[in-house]
Each structure stands twice: as C-alpha cells, then as structure tokens.
Short mmCIF file of N, CA and C in Angstrom, two decimals:
data_model
loop_
_atom_site.label_atom_id
_atom_site.label_comp_id
_atom_site.label_asym_id
_atom_site.label_seq_id
_atom_site.Cartn_x
_atom_site.Cartn_y
_atom_site.Cartn_z
N MET A 1 0.70 -1.49 -0.34
CA MET A 1 -0.06 -0.26 -0.11
C MET A 1 0.62 1.22 -0.06
N PRO A 2 2.12 0.98 0.66
CA PRO A 2 2.77 2.37 0.13
C PRO A 2 3.47 3.11 -0.80
N ILE A 3 3.10 2.01 -2.20
CA ILE A 3 3.75 2.38 -3.62
C ILE A 3 2.26 3.04 -3.31
N MET A 4 0.99 2.77 -3.40
CA MET A 4 0.06 3.92 -3.65
C MET A 4 -0.17 5.07 -3.17
N LYS A 5 0.33 4.84 -2.19
CA LYS A 5 0.12 6.30 -1.24
C LYS A 5 1.36 7.32 -2.23
N ALA A 6 2.59 6.68 -2.17
CA ALA A 6 3.32 7.60 -3.01
C ALA A 6 3.21 7.85 -4.32
N LEU A 7 2.55 7.08 -5.35
CA LEU A 7 2.20 7.48 -6.68
C LEU A 7 0.92 8.56 -6.48
N ALA A 8 0.16 8.41 -5.34
CA ALA A 8 -1.21 9.50 -5.27
C ALA A 8 -0.93 10.47 -4.78
N SER A 9 0.32 10.89 -4.26
CA SER A 9 1.08 12.10 -3.88
C SER A 9 1.70 12.68 -4.93
N SER A 10 2.20 11.72 -5.74
CA SER A 10 3.25 12.33 -6.96
C SER A 10 2.56 13.06 -7.85
N VAL A 11 3.04 14.66 -7.86
CA VAL A 11 2.83 15.74 -8.55
C VAL A 11 2.42 15.28 -10.45
N ALA A 12 3.57 14.86 -10.46
CA ALA A 12 3.37 13.91 -12.15
C ALA A 12 2.26 13.25 -12.21
N VAL A 13 1.88 12.16 -11.23
CA VAL A 13 0.77 11.22 -11.27
C VAL A 13 -0.23 12.27 -11.53
N ARG A 14 -0.52 13.43 -10.29
CA ARG A 14 -1.70 14.06 -10.37
C ARG A 14 -1.92 14.80 -11.37
N ARG A 15 -1.13 15.37 -11.88
CA ARG A 15 -1.15 16.01 -13.18
C ARG A 15 -1.42 15.27 -14.48
N TRP A 16 -1.20 14.14 -14.28
CA TRP A 16 -1.58 13.38 -15.88
C TRP A 16 -3.01 12.72 -15.40
N ALA A 17 -3.71 12.51 -14.20
CA ALA A 17 -5.15 11.92 -13.77
C ALA A 17 -5.61 13.42 -14.28
N TYR A 18 -5.34 14.76 -13.69
CA TYR A 18 -6.09 15.90 -14.10
C TYR A 18 -6.11 15.80 -15.53
N ASN A 19 -5.58 15.86 -16.31
CA ASN A 19 -5.23 16.11 -17.53
C ASN A 19 -6.26 15.09 -18.27
N LEU A 20 -6.60 13.73 -18.21
CA LEU A 20 -6.86 12.78 -18.36
C LEU A 20 -8.43 12.94 -18.08
N SER A 21 -8.87 13.65 -16.90
CA SER A 21 -10.10 13.49 -16.61
C SER A 21 -11.06 14.27 -17.67
N GLY A 22 -10.11 15.36 -18.52
CA GLY A 22 -10.74 16.22 -19.66
C GLY A 22 -11.86 17.65 -19.51
N PHE A 23 -12.05 17.40 -17.84
CA PHE A 23 -12.74 18.63 -17.90
C PHE A 23 -12.29 19.81 -18.08
N ASN A 24 -10.74 20.13 -17.84
CA ASN A 24 -10.16 21.33 -18.20
C ASN A 24 -10.13 21.78 -19.73
N ARG A 25 -10.63 20.76 -20.75
CA ARG A 25 -10.41 20.97 -21.76
C ARG A 25 -11.69 21.79 -22.25
N TYR A 26 -12.39 22.02 -21.34
CA TYR A 26 -13.66 23.22 -21.49
C TYR A 26 -13.47 24.16 -20.54
N GLY A 27 -12.85 24.42 -20.04
CA GLY A 27 -12.20 25.60 -19.08
C GLY A 27 -12.85 25.16 -17.80
N LEU A 28 -13.20 24.13 -17.35
CA LEU A 28 -13.73 23.82 -16.09
C LEU A 28 -12.63 23.79 -14.54
N HIS A 29 -13.04 24.00 -13.95
CA HIS A 29 -12.43 23.56 -12.68
C HIS A 29 -12.40 22.35 -11.85
N HIS A 30 -11.70 21.67 -10.80
CA HIS A 30 -11.99 20.89 -10.26
C HIS A 30 -13.31 20.79 -9.39
N ASP A 31 -13.72 21.61 -9.23
CA ASP A 31 -14.69 21.89 -7.79
C ASP A 31 -15.85 22.70 -8.77
N ASP A 32 -15.72 22.87 -10.32
CA ASP A 32 -16.84 23.02 -10.56
C ASP A 32 -17.55 21.39 -11.07
N VAL A 33 -16.82 20.23 -11.26
CA VAL A 33 -17.42 19.03 -11.69
C VAL A 33 -17.82 18.28 -10.40
N LEU A 34 -17.97 18.58 -9.06
CA LEU A 34 -18.14 17.90 -8.26
C LEU A 34 -19.95 17.77 -8.32
N GLN A 35 -20.09 16.89 -7.71
CA GLN A 35 -21.28 16.22 -7.56
C GLN A 35 -21.84 16.73 -6.45
N GLU A 36 -23.23 17.35 -6.88
CA GLU A 36 -23.79 17.98 -6.09
C GLU A 36 -24.78 17.48 -5.03
N ASN A 37 -23.99 17.30 -3.64
CA ASN A 37 -24.89 16.17 -2.80
C ASN A 37 -25.19 17.59 -1.80
N ASP A 38 -25.84 17.69 -0.32
CA ASP A 38 -26.22 18.75 0.23
C ASP A 38 -25.14 19.32 0.91
N ASP A 39 -23.91 18.74 1.18
CA ASP A 39 -22.68 19.66 1.32
C ASP A 39 -22.18 20.54 0.49
N VAL A 40 -21.86 20.01 -0.43
CA VAL A 40 -21.80 21.04 -1.60
C VAL A 40 -22.77 21.94 -1.92
N LYS A 41 -24.02 21.81 -1.92
CA LYS A 41 -24.95 23.06 -1.96
C LYS A 41 -24.59 24.05 -0.88
N GLU A 42 -24.43 23.46 0.24
CA GLU A 42 -24.75 24.17 1.19
C GLU A 42 -23.04 25.18 1.20
N ALA A 43 -21.89 24.58 0.66
CA ALA A 43 -21.00 25.39 0.80
C ALA A 43 -20.92 26.60 -0.84
N LEU A 44 -21.93 26.28 -1.64
CA LEU A 44 -21.82 26.75 -2.70
C LEU A 44 -22.58 28.20 -2.26
N ARG A 45 -23.92 27.69 -1.10
CA ARG A 45 -24.36 28.73 -1.08
C ARG A 45 -23.66 29.87 -0.07
N ARG A 46 -22.88 29.57 0.51
CA ARG A 46 -22.11 30.25 1.38
C ARG A 46 -20.47 30.90 0.51
N LEU A 47 -20.38 30.18 -0.49
CA LEU A 47 -19.59 31.21 -1.46
C LEU A 47 -20.01 32.60 -1.98
N PRO A 48 -19.21 33.38 -2.03
CA PRO A 48 -19.25 34.84 -2.60
C PRO A 48 -19.79 35.09 -3.95
N ALA A 49 -20.43 35.73 -4.05
CA ALA A 49 -21.40 35.87 -5.22
C ALA A 49 -20.62 35.90 -6.63
N HIS A 50 -19.55 36.81 -6.71
CA HIS A 50 -18.72 36.82 -7.81
C HIS A 50 -18.02 35.67 -8.27
N LYS A 51 -17.87 34.31 -7.06
CA LYS A 51 -17.16 33.38 -7.51
C LYS A 51 -18.46 32.13 -7.99
N VAL A 52 -19.65 32.71 -7.66
CA VAL A 52 -20.56 31.86 -7.74
C VAL A 52 -20.88 31.95 -9.56
N ASP A 53 -20.64 33.26 -9.70
CA ASP A 53 -20.88 34.06 -11.38
C ASP A 53 -19.71 33.24 -12.12
N GLU A 54 -18.52 33.38 -11.48
CA GLU A 54 -17.68 32.60 -12.53
C GLU A 54 -17.86 30.84 -12.63
N ARG A 55 -18.39 30.63 -11.84
CA ARG A 55 -18.46 29.29 -11.69
C ARG A 55 -19.73 28.84 -12.90
N SER A 56 -20.77 29.56 -12.59
CA SER A 56 -21.94 29.41 -13.40
C SER A 56 -21.70 29.94 -15.28
N PHE A 57 -20.28 30.91 -14.88
CA PHE A 57 -20.10 31.09 -16.44
C PHE A 57 -19.33 29.63 -17.23
N ARG A 58 -18.13 29.56 -16.21
CA ARG A 58 -17.67 27.84 -17.10
C ARG A 58 -18.62 26.67 -17.00
N ILE A 59 -19.15 26.81 -16.76
CA ILE A 59 -20.07 25.83 -16.69
C ILE A 59 -21.23 25.78 -17.81
N ILE A 60 -21.63 27.32 -17.84
CA ILE A 60 -22.59 27.41 -19.57
C ILE A 60 -21.47 27.19 -20.55
N ARG A 61 -20.47 27.55 -20.32
CA ARG A 61 -19.76 27.83 -21.45
C ARG A 61 -19.21 26.24 -21.93
N ALA A 62 -19.10 25.59 -21.13
CA ALA A 62 -18.68 24.03 -21.12
C ALA A 62 -19.90 23.14 -21.82
N MET A 63 -20.80 23.49 -21.37
CA MET A 63 -22.23 23.29 -21.96
C MET A 63 -22.27 23.42 -23.41
N GLN A 64 -22.22 24.53 -22.93
CA GLN A 64 -22.13 25.12 -25.13
C GLN A 64 -21.15 24.36 -25.77
N LEU A 65 -20.15 24.50 -25.91
CA LEU A 65 -19.16 23.62 -26.23
C LEU A 65 -19.25 22.16 -26.40
N SER A 66 -19.90 21.84 -25.50
CA SER A 66 -19.93 20.16 -25.30
C SER A 66 -21.33 20.33 -26.25
N LEU A 67 -22.06 20.83 -26.79
CA LEU A 67 -23.25 20.76 -27.50
C LEU A 67 -22.61 21.08 -29.16
N GLN A 68 -21.79 21.93 -29.04
CA GLN A 68 -21.26 22.13 -30.49
C GLN A 68 -20.16 20.65 -30.65
N LYS A 69 -19.93 20.27 -29.95
CA LYS A 69 -18.84 19.03 -29.71
C LYS A 69 -17.32 19.52 -30.39
N ILE A 70 -17.26 20.57 -29.48
CA ILE A 70 -15.64 21.48 -29.86
C ILE A 70 -15.14 21.41 -28.43
N GLU A 71 -13.56 21.98 -28.30
CA GLU A 71 -13.23 21.93 -26.96
C GLU A 71 -12.37 23.46 -26.76
N LEU A 72 -12.07 24.06 -26.07
CA LEU A 72 -11.39 25.12 -26.15
C LEU A 72 -10.28 24.94 -26.92
N PRO A 73 -9.28 26.07 -27.35
CA PRO A 73 -8.11 26.04 -27.66
C PRO A 73 -7.13 25.78 -26.69
N LYS A 74 -6.41 24.62 -27.03
CA LYS A 74 -5.55 24.37 -25.84
C LYS A 74 -4.81 25.20 -24.88
N GLU A 75 -4.32 26.69 -25.44
CA GLU A 75 -3.64 27.49 -24.45
C GLU A 75 -4.64 28.29 -23.49
N GLN A 76 -6.40 27.93 -23.96
CA GLN A 76 -7.32 28.18 -23.00
C GLN A 76 -7.37 27.43 -22.00
N TRP A 77 -7.45 26.16 -22.19
CA TRP A 77 -7.29 24.81 -21.19
C TRP A 77 -7.33 25.38 -19.91
N THR A 78 -8.15 24.91 -18.94
CA THR A 78 -7.18 25.47 -17.19
C THR A 78 -6.38 24.02 -17.00
N LYS A 79 -5.05 24.86 -16.69
CA LYS A 79 -3.95 23.99 -16.11
C LYS A 79 -3.95 23.97 -14.59
N PHE A 80 -3.52 22.53 -14.57
CA PHE A 80 -3.27 21.92 -13.04
C PHE A 80 -2.75 22.74 -12.30
N GLU A 81 -1.88 23.91 -12.56
CA GLU A 81 -1.12 24.83 -11.79
C GLU A 81 -2.37 26.02 -11.50
N GLU A 82 -3.21 26.11 -12.29
CA GLU A 82 -4.01 27.26 -12.31
C GLU A 82 -5.10 26.79 -11.63
N ASP A 83 -5.40 25.74 -11.29
CA ASP A 83 -6.48 25.26 -10.68
C ASP A 83 -7.00 25.49 -8.87
N ASP A 84 -7.49 26.25 -9.16
CA ASP A 84 -7.82 26.50 -7.68
C ASP A 84 -8.91 25.98 -6.97
N ARG A 85 -9.12 25.23 -5.49
CA ARG A 85 -10.10 24.47 -5.42
C ARG A 85 -10.60 25.58 -4.26
N TYR A 86 -11.27 26.47 -5.12
CA TYR A 86 -11.96 27.53 -4.65
C TYR A 86 -13.00 27.00 -3.84
N LEU A 87 -13.90 26.16 -3.75
CA LEU A 87 -14.91 25.36 -2.74
C LEU A 87 -14.25 24.94 -1.75
N LYS A 88 -12.95 24.25 -1.70
CA LYS A 88 -12.69 23.41 -0.52
C LYS A 88 -12.61 23.96 0.77
N PRO A 89 -12.39 25.42 1.12
CA PRO A 89 -12.30 25.47 2.42
C PRO A 89 -14.05 25.89 2.91
N TYR A 90 -14.90 25.86 2.22
CA TYR A 90 -16.10 25.96 2.54
C TYR A 90 -16.68 25.03 2.66
N LEU A 91 -16.18 23.65 2.24
CA LEU A 91 -17.12 22.24 1.76
C LEU A 91 -16.32 21.70 3.43
N GLU A 92 -15.08 21.93 3.35
CA GLU A 92 -14.29 21.50 4.60
C GLU A 92 -15.23 21.76 5.93
N ALA A 93 -15.63 23.31 6.12
CA ALA A 93 -16.49 23.70 6.84
C ALA A 93 -17.95 23.05 7.26
N VAL A 94 -18.67 22.82 6.06
CA VAL A 94 -19.50 22.03 5.99
C VAL A 94 -19.76 20.95 6.67
N ILE A 95 -18.71 20.08 5.99
CA ILE A 95 -18.65 18.58 6.44
C ILE A 95 -18.43 18.88 7.58
N LYS A 96 -17.21 19.58 8.47
CA LYS A 96 -17.00 19.31 10.01
C LYS A 96 -18.14 19.98 10.91
N GLU A 97 -19.19 20.77 10.30
CA GLU A 97 -20.31 21.10 11.10
C GLU A 97 -21.41 19.98 11.04
N ARG A 98 -21.45 19.56 9.99
CA ARG A 98 -22.39 18.43 9.92
C ARG A 98 -22.26 17.20 10.57
N GLU A 99 -20.68 16.45 10.67
CA GLU A 99 -20.31 15.81 11.25
C GLU A 99 -20.22 15.89 12.92
N GLU A 100 -20.37 17.20 13.12
CA GLU A 100 -20.24 17.58 14.45
C GLU A 100 -21.81 17.54 14.74
N LYS A 101 -22.78 17.88 14.19
CA LYS A 101 -24.05 18.16 14.19
C LYS A 101 -24.26 16.77 14.56
N GLU A 102 -24.27 15.84 13.81
CA GLU A 102 -24.50 14.30 13.91
C GLU A 102 -24.00 13.66 15.00
N TYR A 103 -22.92 13.85 15.59
CA TYR A 103 -22.09 13.53 16.93
C TYR A 103 -22.84 14.06 17.67
N TRP A 104 -23.57 15.47 18.13
CA TRP A 104 -24.37 15.65 19.23
C TRP A 104 -25.88 14.98 19.01
N GLU A 105 -26.04 14.88 17.70
CA GLU A 105 -27.85 14.31 17.73
C GLU A 105 -27.49 12.98 18.47
N LYS A 106 -26.35 12.12 17.99
CA LYS A 106 -26.16 10.74 18.18
C LYS A 106 -25.84 10.37 19.72
N ASN A 107 -24.98 11.30 20.08
CA ASN A 107 -24.60 10.84 21.96
C ASN A 107 -25.76 11.93 22.63
N TYR A 108 -26.24 12.84 22.47
CA TYR A 108 -26.78 13.82 23.69
C TYR A 108 -28.28 14.21 23.32
N TYR A 109 -28.60 13.43 22.28
CA TYR A 109 -30.22 13.78 22.15
C TYR A 109 -31.02 12.18 22.35
#
C-alpha cells in the first residue's frame, strides 16, 4: 500500500490524472464538476457571489462547447497549476459542522 500512497502524492501522477479527466479542456475547474450533494450545495450557498458567477459562466460555456462538440483552444484549457480549489475551505467547514451536528444528535439527544 505504501507504493499507492507514493503514487497518489506524486505531482506528475496527479497532473496526468487531471489532464486525463478532460474537464479542463472545457475551461472547468475541479470544484466545478463536483457532484452536488447536500454538503456541496451548502458550500455553494456560502460562496461569495462573484465566485458563483464565475462558476456559472464556466459551466454554461462548457455545456455550450459540449453541445457544439468542440473544445477550447489548448492555450485556454485550465492548467493543473492554475486550478484553485475555491470550494474546498467552504466544503470542509460544512462537512465539519455536519459531522459535529451528527455527533451531538447521536450522543446527547
């Protein structure tokens, strides 16, 4: 198992997997393609309005490109180094709050 952890932590492997996923070819970021469960929906609700607008633009553009069966020019693809996990701090806070609430409901009610 240590070899799997080493591979997962390798920047080269992570970059390869990122490019293989294909969402970057449409200008999307990693957090744009997260499955919208309750935690993600709450994190999106807490996100600043300008970030929500940027996300909506990227998703609508990607849908339009997909319908036209084209991709962005390679110089416009989202690069691994430029992909910020803008939703991560909000999502981590939401998950922590949910887990704490579940713990309290389980142990004290």
